[in-house]
CSV table of N, CA and C in Angstrom, one decimal:
chain,number,residue,atom,x,y,z
A,1,LEU,N,0.8,-1.2,0.0
A,1,LEU,CA,0.1,0.0,0.0
A,1,LEU,C,0.8,1.2,0.1
A,2,LEU,N,0.3,2.5,-0.6
A,2,LEU,CA,1.0,3.7,-0.7
A,2,LEU,C,1.1,4.2,0.8
A,3,PRO,N,2.1,5.1,1.0
A,3,PRO,CA,2.1,5.7,2.3
A,3,PRO,C,1.1,6.9,2.2
A,4,LEU,N,0.4,7.1,3.3
A,4,LEU,CA,-0.6,8.5,3.5
A,4,LEU,C,0.2,9.5,3.8
A,5,VAL,N,0.0,10.7,3.1
A,5,VAL,CA,0.4,11.9,3.4
A,5,VAL,C,-0.4,13.2,3.3
A,6,ASP,N,-0.3,14.3,4.2
A,6,ASP,CA,-1.2,15.6,4.2
A,6,ASP,C,-0.5,16.5,4.8
A,7,ILE,N,-0.4,17.4,3.9
A,7,ILE,CA,0.5,18.7,4.4
A,7,ILE,C,-0.4,20.1,4.3
A,8,ARG,N,-0.2,20.9,5.2
A,8,ARG,CA,-0.9,22.4,5.4
A,8,ARG,C,0.2,23.3,5.4
A,9,ALA,N,-0.2,24.4,5.0
A,9,ALA,CA,0.5,25.7,5.1
A,9,ALA,C,0.0,26.6,5.9
A,10,SER,N,0.9,27.6,6.7
A,10,SER,CA,0.5,28.8,7.5
A,10,SER,C,-0.5,29.7,6.7
A,11,GLU,N,-0.1,29.8,5.5
A,11,GLU,CA,-0.5,30.8,4.6
A,11,GLU,C,-0.6,30.3,3.0
A,12,VAL,N,-1.6,30.3,2.2
A,12,VAL,CA,-1.7,29.7,0.9
A,12,VAL,C,-1.6,30.9,-0.2
A,13,SER,N,-2.1,32.2,0.3
A,13,SER,CA,-2.0,33.3,-0.3
A,13,SER,C,-1.6,34.5,0.4
A,14,VAL,N,-0.4,35.2,0.0
A,14,VAL,CA,0.0,36.2,0.5
A,14,VAL,C,0.6,37.4,-0.3
A,15,ILE,N,-0.1,38.5,0.2
A,15,ILE,CA,0.3,39.8,-0.6
A,15,ILE,C,1.3,40.6,0.2
A,16,GLY,N,2.5,40.9,-0.1
A,16,GLY,CA,3.6,41.5,0.7
A,16,GLY,C,4.4,42.6,0.1
A,17,ALA,N,5.2,43.6,0.6
A,17,ALA,CA,6.0,44.4,-0.2
A,17,ALA,C,6.6,43.9,-1.3
A,18,CYS,N,7.0,44.7,-2.2
A,18,CYS,CA,7.5,44.2,-3.4
A,18,CYS,C,9.1,43.8,-3.3
A,19,THR,N,9.7,44.3,-2.1
A,19,THR,CA,11.0,43.8,-1.9
A,19,THR,C,11.0,42.6,-0.8
A,20,ALA,N,10.1,42.3,-0.4
A,20,ALA,CA,10.2,41.1,0.6
A,20,ALA,C,10.3,39.7,0.3
A,21,THR,N,10.8,39.1,1.1
A,21,THR,CA,10.9,37.5,1.0
A,21,THR,C,9.6,37.3,1.7
A,22,TYR,N,9.4,35.8,1.5
A,22,TYR,CA,8.1,35.3,2.1
A,22,TYR,C,8.4,34.0,2.8
A,23,GLN,N,8.2,33.9,4.1
A,23,GLN,CA,8.6,32.8,4.9
A,23,GLN,C,7.3,32.4,5.4
A,24,ILE,N,6.9,30.8,5.0
A,24,ILE,CA,5.8,29.9,4.9
A,24,ILE,C,6.1,28.9,6.0
A,25,ASP,N,5.3,28.8,6.7
A,25,ASP,CA,5.6,27.5,7.6
A,25,ASP,C,4.5,26.2,7.1
A,26,PHE,N,5.2,25.0,6.9
A,26,PHE,CA,4.4,24.0,6.6
A,26,PHE,C,4.4,22.8,7.7
A,27,THR,N,3.5,22.2,7.8
A,27,THR,CA,3.1,21.2,8.7
A,27,THR,C,2.7,19.9,8.1
A,28,ILE,N,3.3,19.0,8.5
A,28,ILE,CA,2.7,17.6,8.0
A,28,ILE,C,1.7,17.0,9.1
A,29,GLU,N,0.4,17.1,8.5
A,29,GLU,CA,-0.7,16.6,9.2
A,29,GLU,C,-0.7,15.1,9.3
A,30,GLN,N,-0.2,14.4,8.4
A,30,GLN,CA,-0.5,13.2,8.2
A,30,GLN,C,0.7,12.5,7.6
A,31,ALA,N,1.5,11.6,7.9
A,31,ALA,CA,2.4,10.9,6.9
A,31,ALA,C,2.7,9.4,7.8
A,32,ASN,N,2.0,8.7,7.0
A,32,ASN,CA,2.1,7.2,7.8
A,32,ASN,C,2.0,5.9,6.7
A,33,ASP,N,2.3,4.8,6.9
A,33,ASP,CA,2.1,3.8,5.9
A,33,ASP,C,1.5,2.6,6.7
A,34,PRO,N,0.3,2.1,6.1
A,34,PRO,CA,-0.7,1.3,6.7
A,34,PRO,C,0.1,-0.1,6.7
A,35,ASP,N,1.1,-0.4,5.9
A,35,ASP,CA,1.7,-1.6,6.1
A,35,ASP,C,3.1,-1.7,6.2
A,36,GLY,N,3.5,-0.7,6.7
A,36,GLY,CA,5.1,-0.5,7.2
A,36,GLY,C,5.4,0.8,7.7
A,37,SER,N,6.6,1.6,7.4
A,37,SER,CA,6.9,2.7,8.1
A,37,SER,C,7.5,3.4,6.7
A,38,VAL,N,7.2,5.0,7.2
A,38,VAL,CA,7.7,5.9,6.3
A,38,VAL,C,9.2,6.1,6.7
A,39,VAL,N,10.1,6.1,5.7
A,39,VAL,CA,11.5,6.1,6.0
A,39,VAL,C,12.2,7.6,5.4
A,40,SER,N,11.5,8.1,4.4
A,40,SER,CA,12.0,9.4,4.1
A,40,SER,C,10.9,10.5,3.7
A,41,TYR,N,11.3,11.7,3.9
A,41,TYR,CA,10.4,12.9,3.8
A,41,TYR,C,11.1,13.8,2.7
A,42,ASP,N,10.6,14.1,1.5
A,42,ASP,CA,11.5,15.1,0.5
A,42,ASP,C,10.4,16.1,0.2
A,43,TRP,N,10.9,17.3,0.6
A,43,TRP,CA,10.1,18.5,0.2
A,43,TRP,C,10.7,19.1,-1.0
A,44,ASP,N,9.8,19.3,-2.2
A,44,ASP,CA,10.0,20.3,-3.2
A,44,ASP,C,9.5,21.6,-3.3
A,45,PHE,N,10.0,22.6,-3.0
A,45,PHE,CA,9.4,24.0,-2.9
A,45,PHE,C,9.1,24.7,-4.2
A,46,ASP,N,9.3,24.1,-5.4
A,46,ASP,CA,9.1,24.7,-6.9
A,46,ASP,C,9.8,25.8,-6.9
A,47,ASP,N,11.1,26.0,-6.3
A,47,ASP,CA,11.8,27.4,-6.4
A,47,ASP,C,13.4,26.9,-6.7
A,48,GLY,N,13.5,25.6,-6.8
A,48,GLY,CA,14.9,25.1,-7.2
A,48,GLY,C,15.5,24.8,-6.0
A,49,SER,N,14.9,24.6,-4.7
A,49,SER,CA,15.2,24.3,-3.7
A,49,SER,C,14.5,22.9,-3.2
A,50,ALA,N,15.3,22.2,-2.4
A,50,ALA,CA,14.4,20.9,-2.1
A,50,ALA,C,15.2,20.9,-0.5
A,51,HIS,N,14.4,19.9,0.2
A,51,HIS,CA,14.8,19.7,1.4
A,51,HIS,C,14.3,18.4,2.2
A,52,SER,N,15.1,17.6,2.8
A,52,SER,CA,14.7,16.5,3.4
A,52,SER,C,14.8,16.4,4.8
A,53,ASN,N,13.5,16.1,5.4
A,53,ASN,CA,13.3,16.5,7.0
A,53,ASN,C,12.1,15.7,7.4
A,54,SER,N,12.6,15.1,8.6
A,54,SER,CA,11.0,14.2,8.9
A,54,SER,C,10.3,15.0,10.3
A,55,SER,N,10.9,16.2,10.3
A,55,SER,CA,10.1,17.2,11.4
A,55,SER,C,8.7,17.2,10.8
A,56,THR,N,7.8,17.2,11.7
A,56,THR,CA,6.3,17.7,11.4
A,56,THR,C,6.1,19.0,10.9
A,57,THR,N,7.0,20.0,11.2
A,57,THR,CA,6.9,21.3,10.5
A,57,THR,C,8.3,21.8,9.8
A,58,VAL,N,8.1,22.3,8.9
A,58,VAL,CA,9.3,23.1,8.1
A,58,VAL,C,8.8,24.3,7.8
A,59,SER,N,10.0,25.4,7.7
A,59,SER,CA,9.7,26.8,7.4
A,59,SER,C,10.5,27.0,6.0
A,60,HIS,N,9.9,27.6,5.2
A,60,HIS,CA,10.7,27.8,3.9
A,60,HIS,C,10.7,29.4,3.4
A,61,THR,N,11.7,29.9,3.0
A,61,THR,CA,11.5,31.2,2.6
A,61,THR,C,11.7,31.4,1.1
A,62,PHE,N,10.6,31.9,0.5
A,62,PHE,CA,10.5,32.1,-0.8
A,62,PHE,C,11.4,33.4,-1.3
A,63,PRO,N,12.2,33.4,-2.4
A,63,PRO,CA,12.8,34.7,-2.5
A,63,PRO,C,12.0,35.9,-3.3
A,64,VAL,N,11.2,35.2,-4.2
A,64,VAL,CA,10.4,36.4,-5.0
A,64,VAL,C,9.0,35.7,-5.1
A,65,PRO,N,8.1,36.9,-5.5
A,65,PRO,CA,6.7,36.5,-5.5
A,65,PRO,C,6.5,35.5,-6.7
A,66,GLY,N,5.4,34.7,-6.5
A,66,GLY,CA,5.1,34.0,-7.7
A,66,GLY,C,3.9,32.8,-7.1
A,67,VAL,N,4.0,32.0,-7.8
A,67,VAL,CA,2.9,30.7,-7.8
A,67,VAL,C,3.8,29.5,-7.7
A,68,TYR,N,3.9,28.7,-6.5
A,68,TYR,CA,4.5,27.6,-6.2
A,68,TYR,C,3.7,26.6,-5.8
A,69,ASP,N,4.0,25.4,-6.6
A,69,ASP,CA,3.5,23.9,-6.2
A,69,ASP,C,4.4,23.3,-5.3
A,70,VAL,N,4.2,23.5,-4.0
A,70,VAL,CA,5.2,22.6,-3.0
A,70,VAL,C,4.5,21.4,-2.9
A,71,LYS,N,5.6,20.6,-2.7
A,71,LYS,CA,5.2,18.9,-2.6
A,71,LYS,C,5.9,18.2,-1.3
A,72,LEU,N,5.2,17.5,-1.0
A,72,LEU,CA,6.0,16.6,0.0
A,72,LEU,C,6.0,15.1,-0.5
A,73,ARG,N,7.1,14.4,-0.8
A,73,ARG,CA,6.9,13.1,-1.1
A,73,ARG,C,7.4,12.1,0.2
A,74,VAL,N,6.5,11.3,0.5
A,74,VAL,CA,7.1,10.1,1.5
A,74,VAL,C,7.5,9.1,1.0
A,75,THR,N,8.3,8.3,1.3
A,75,THR,CA,8.9,6.8,0.8
A,75,THR,C,8.7,6.1,2.1
A,76,ASP,N,8.1,4.8,1.7
A,76,ASP,CA,7.9,3.9,2.8
A,76,ASP,C,9.1,2.7,2.7
A,77,ASN,N,9.1,1.9,3.8
A,77,ASN,CA,10.3,1.1,3.8
A,77,ASN,C,10.4,-0.1,2.6
A,78,GLU,N,9.3,-0.1,1.9
A,78,GLU,CA,9.2,-1.1,0.6
A,78,GLU,C,9.4,-0.1,-0.6
A,79,GLY,N,9.6,1.3,-0.7
A,79,GLY,CA,10.1,2.0,-1.7
A,79,GLY,C,8.7,2.3,-2.5
A,80,ALA,N,7.4,2.4,-1.7
A,80,ALA,CA,6.3,3.0,-2.3
A,80,ALA,C,6.4,4.3,-1.7
A,81,ILE,N,5.7,5.4,-2.8
A,81,ILE,CA,5.8,6.7,-2.5
A,81,ILE,C,4.5,7.1,-2.4
A,82,GLY,N,4.1,8.1,-1.4
A,82,GLY,CA,3.0,8.9,-1.4
A,82,GLY,C,3.2,10.4,-1.4
A,83,VAL,N,2.5,11.3,-2.0
A,83,VAL,CA,2.7,12.6,-2.3
A,83,VAL,C,1.4,13.5,-2.1
A,84,ASP,N,1.7,14.5,-1.5
A,84,ASP,CA,0.6,15.6,-1.2
A,84,ASP,C,1.2,17.1,-1.7
A,85,SER,N,0.4,17.9,-2.2
A,85,SER,CA,0.7,19.1,-2.8
A,85,SER,C,-0.1,20.4,-2.2
A,86,LEU,N,0.5,21.5,-2.4
A,86,LEU,CA,-0.1,22.5,-2.0
A,86,LEU,C,0.4,23.8,-3.1
A,87,ARG,N,-0.6,24.7,-3.6
A,87,ARG,CA,-0.4,25.6,-4.1
A,87,ARG,C,-0.1,27.0,-3.3
A,88,ILE,N,1.0,27.8,-3.5
A,88,ILE,CA,1.2,28.8,-2.5
A,88,ILE,C,1.2,30.1,-3.5
A,89,THR,N,0.5,31.0,-3.4
A,89,THR,CA,0.4,32.1,-4.3
A,89,THR,C,1.2,33.3,-3.4
A,90,LEU,N,2.1,33.8,-4.1
A,90,LEU,CA,2.8,35.1,-3.3
A,90,LEU,C,2.6,36.3,-4.2
A,91,THR,N,2.0,37.3,-3.8
A,91,THR,CA,1.9,38.5,-4.6
A,91,THR,C,2.8,39.8,-4.0
A,92,ALA,N,3.4,40.4,-4.7
A,92,ALA,CA,3.9,41.6,-4.4
A,92,ALA,C,3.1,42.9,-4.6
A,93,HIS,N,3.1,43.6,-3.7
A,93,HIS,CA,2.4,44.8,-3.5
A,93,HIS,C,3.3,45.9,-3.6
A,94,HIS,N,3.2,46.9,-4.8
A,94,HIS,CA,4.0,48.0,-5.0
A,94,HIS,C,3.3,49.3,-4.4
A,95,PRO,N,4.2,50.0,-3.5
A,95,PRO,CA,3.5,51.4,-3.1
A,95,PRO,C,3.3,52.1,-4.2
A,96,PRO,N,2.3,53.1,-3.9
A,96,PRO,CA,2.0,54.2,-4.7
A,96,PRO,C,2.9,55.3,-5.1
A,97,THR,N,2.9,55.9,-6.2
A,97,THR,CA,3.8,56.8,-6.4
A,97,THR,C,3.0,58.2,-6.4
A,98,ALA,N,3.7,59.0,-5.4
A,98,ALA,CA,2.8,60.3,-5.3
A,98,ALA,C,3.4,61.2,-6.2
A,99,ALA,N,2.7,62.2,-6.9
A,99,ALA,CA,3.2,63.2,-7.8
A,99,ALA,C,2.3,64.4,-7.8
A,100,PHE,N,2.7,65.6,-7.7
A,100,PHE,CA,1.6,66.8,-7.8
A,100,PHE,C,2.2,67.7,-8.7
A,101,THR,N,1.2,68.7,-9.2
A,101,THR,CA,1.7,70.0,-9.9
A,101,THR,C,1.0,71.0,-9.2
A,102,LEU,N,2.0,72.2,-9.6
A,102,LEU,CA,1.6,73.6,-9.1
A,102,LEU,C,1.4,74.6,-10.3
A,103,PRO,N,0.3,75.4,-10.3
A,103,PRO,CA,0.2,76.2,-11.5
A,103,PRO,C,1.6,77.1,-11.8
A,104,ALA,N,2.3,77.5,-10.8
A,104,ALA,CA,3.4,78.3,-10.9
A,104,ALA,C,4.4,78.0,-9.9
A,105,ASP,N,5.7,78.5,-10.5
A,105,ASP,CA,6.9,78.0,-9.6
A,105,ASP,C,6.9,79.2,-8.4
A,106,SER,N,6.3,80.1,-8.4
A,106,SER,CA,6.3,80.9,-7.1
A,106,SER,C,5.0,81.4,-7.0
A,107,VAL,N,4.5,81.9,-5.8
A,107,VAL,CA,3.3,82.7,-5.4
A,107,VAL,C,3.6,83.8,-4.4
A,108,ALA,N,2.6,84.7,-4.6
A,108,ALA,CA,2.9,85.8,-3.5
A,108,ALA,C,2.1,85.4,-2.3
A,109,VAL,N,2.5,86.1,-1.3
A,109,VAL,CA,1.8,85.7,0.1
A,109,VAL,C,0.3,85.9,0.0
A,110,ASN,N,-0.4,85.0,0.6
A,110,ASN,CA,-1.8,84.9,1.0
A,110,ASN,C,-2.5,84.9,-0.6
A,111,GLN,N,-1.6,84.3,-1.7
A,111,GLN,CA,-2.2,84.0,-3.1
A,111,GLN,C,-2.8,82.7,-2.7
A,112,THR,N,-3.8,82.4,-3.4
A,112,THR,CA,-4.5,81.0,-3.5
A,112,THR,C,-4.0,80.2,-4.6
A,113,VAL,N,-3.5,78.9,-4.0
A,113,VAL,CA,-2.8,77.8,-5.0
A,113,VAL,C,-3.5,76.7,-5.1
A,114,HIS,N,-3.4,76.3,-6.1
A,114,HIS,CA,-4.3,74.8,-6.4
A,114,HIS,C,-3.2,73.7,-6.6
A,115,PHE,N,-3.3,72.8,-5.7
A,115,PHE,CA,-2.3,71.5,-5.8
A,115,PHE,C,-3.2,70.6,-6.3
A,116,ASP,N,-2.5,69.7,-7.1
A,116,ASP,CA,-3.3,68.7,-8.0
A,116,ASP,C,-2.5,67.4,-7.9
A,117,ALA,N,-3.0,66.3,-7.3
A,117,ALA,CA,-2.2,65.0,-7.2
A,117,ALA,C,-2.7,64.1,-8.3
A,118,SER,N,-3.6,64.5,-9.1
A,118,SER,CA,-4.0,63.3,-10.3
A,118,SER,C,-3.0,62.7,-10.9
A,119,ALA,N,-1.7,63.4,-10.9
A,119,ALA,CA,-0.4,62.7,-11.7
A,119,ALA,C,-0.2,61.3,-10.7
A,120,SER,N,-0.4,61.3,-9.5
A,120,SER,CA,-0.3,60.0,-8.5
A,120,SER,C,-0.7,58.8,-9.3
A,121,SER,N,0.0,57.7,-8.9
A,121,SER,CA,-0.2,56.4,-9.6
A,121,SER,C,-0.2,55.1,-8.7
A,122,ASP,N,-0.8,54.2,-9.0
A,122,ASP,CA,-0.6,52.9,-8.1
A,122,ASP,C,-0.7,51.8,-9.2
A,123,ILE,N,0.6,51.1,-9.6
A,123,ILE,CA,0.3,50.2,-10.5
A,123,ILE,C,-0.3,48.8,-10.3
A,124,ASP,N,-0.7,48.4,-9.1
A,124,ASP,CA,-1.3,47.2,-8.7
A,124,ASP,C,-2.5,47.4,-7.8
A,125,GLY,N,-3.3,48.7,-8.0
A,125,GLY,CA,-4.5,49.2,-7.5
A,125,GLY,C,-4.6,50.6,-7.7
A,126,GLY,N,-5.8,51.1,-6.9
A,126,GLY,CA,-6.2,52.3,-6.9
A,126,GLY,C,-5.7,53.0,-5.7
A,127,ILE,N,-5.5,54.5,-5.9
A,127,ILE,CA,-5.1,55.2,-4.5
A,127,ILE,C,-6.5,55.4,-3.8
A,128,VAL,N,-6.6,55.3,-2.7
A,128,VAL,CA,-7.7,55.4,-2.0
A,128,VAL,C,-7.7,56.7,-1.0
A,129,THR,N,-6.7,57.2,-0.6
A,129,THR,CA,-6.5,58.1,0.2
A,129,THR,C,-5.4,59.4,-0.3
A,130,TYR,N,-5.7,60.5,-0.2
A,130,TYR,CA,-4.6,61.3,-0.4
A,130,TYR,C,-4.6,62.3,0.9
A,131,ILE,N,-3.3,62.6,1.5
A,131,ILE,CA,-3.3,63.4,2.5
A,131,ILE,C,-2.2,64.6,2.5
A,132,TRP,N,-2.7,65.7,2.2
A,132,TRP,CA,-1.7,66.9,2.1
A,132,TRP,C,-1.1,67.3,3.4
A,133,ASN,N,0.2,67.6,3.6
A,133,ASN,CA,0.7,68.2,4.9
A,133,ASN,C,1.6,69.2,4.4
A,134,PHE,N,1.0,70.4,4.7
A,134,PHE,CA,1.6,71.8,4.3
A,134,PHE,C,2.7,72.2,5.3
A,135,GLY,N,3.0,71.5,6.2
A,135,GLY,CA,4.0,72.0,7.2
A,135,GLY,C,3.9,73.3,8.0
A,136,ASP,N,2.5,73.7,8.0
A,136,ASP,CA,2.0,74.8,8.7
A,136,ASP,C,0.9,74.5,9.6
A,137,GLY,N,0.7,73.2,9.9
A,137,GLY,CA,-0.3,72.4,10.6
A,137,GLY,C,-1.6,72.4,9.7
A,138,THR,N,-1.6,72.7,8.4
A,138,THR,CA,-2.9,72.4,7.6
A,138,THR,C,-2.8,71.1,7.0
A,139,ILE,N,-3.7,70.5,7.3
A,139,ILE,CA,-3.7,69.0,6.6
A,139,ILE,C,-5.0,68.8,5.9
A,140,SER,N,-5.0,68.4,4.6
A,140,SER,CA,-6.1,68.1,3.8
A,140,SER,C,-6.2,66.7,3.3
A,141,SER,N,-7.3,66.4,2.8
A,141,SER,CA,-7.3,65.0,2.2
A,141,SER,C,-7.6,64.7,0.7
A,142,PRO,N,-8.4,65.7,0.0
A,142,PRO,CA,-8.9,65.6,-1.1
A,142,PRO,C,-7.7,65.4,-2.3
A,143,GLN,N,-7.9,64.8,-3.3
A,143,GLN,CA,-6.9,64.9,-4.6
A,143,GLN,C,-6.6,66.0,-4.9
A,144,GLN,N,-7.3,67.2,-4.9
A,144,GLN,CA,-7.0,68.4,-5.3
A,144,GLN,C,-7.1,69.3,-4.1
A,145,HIS,N,-6.4,70.2,-3.9
A,145,HIS,CA,-6.5,71.4,-2.8
A,145,HIS,C,-6.3,72.3,-3.2
A,146,SER,N,-6.9,73.5,-2.8
A,146,SER,CA,-6.7,74.9,-3.2
A,146,SER,C,-6.6,75.6,-1.8
A,147,GLY,N,-5.5,76.4,-1.5
A,147,GLY,CA,-5.5,77.2,-0.3
A,147,GLY,C,-4.3,78.3,-0.3
A,148,ALA,N,-4.6,79.1,0.6
A,148,ALA,CA,-3.7,80.3,0.5
A,148,ALA,C,-2.7,80.2,1.5
C-alpha cells in the first residue's frame, strides 16, 4: 500500500511588499504507512530548492513573488511513494507613487494656490487616500486642494 501524506501551510495566499521575501510554515498533518513505516520525507518547494526532513514542521523562505506548487513526497520501507501538494501564491504589492503639480513656480503671500495630485499612480491598485501636509499645521485629504 502507498503511504498516506497530508500537508498544510500557514498561508496559501500572501500579499507583501515588493521587496520582501516570504516565509511560509508547512506542517505534516499526516504521514504514515498502513503496512510499514515511512523512511524518508522529501520536500520540493518549486523554487529550485528541496529539503529532506522528518520534522512535522518545516519553514521555507521564498525569494520572489510567484505561484509555487510545493510537494512533500514520503517513501515507505518498501519503496512505495505517497505525495501531497499545495499551491502557494505570493503577490508583491508596490507602493503608490505620489506626484503633484502647481500652476506656478512661485506665488505671492496669501495667494490661493491649487495643488493637483491626479498625476499620482498605483500600478497594482487604486489610490484610496490623499493626505496633504503643508508643514504649517494645515492637513487636507482631497486629490486636489486649493489654499492660501
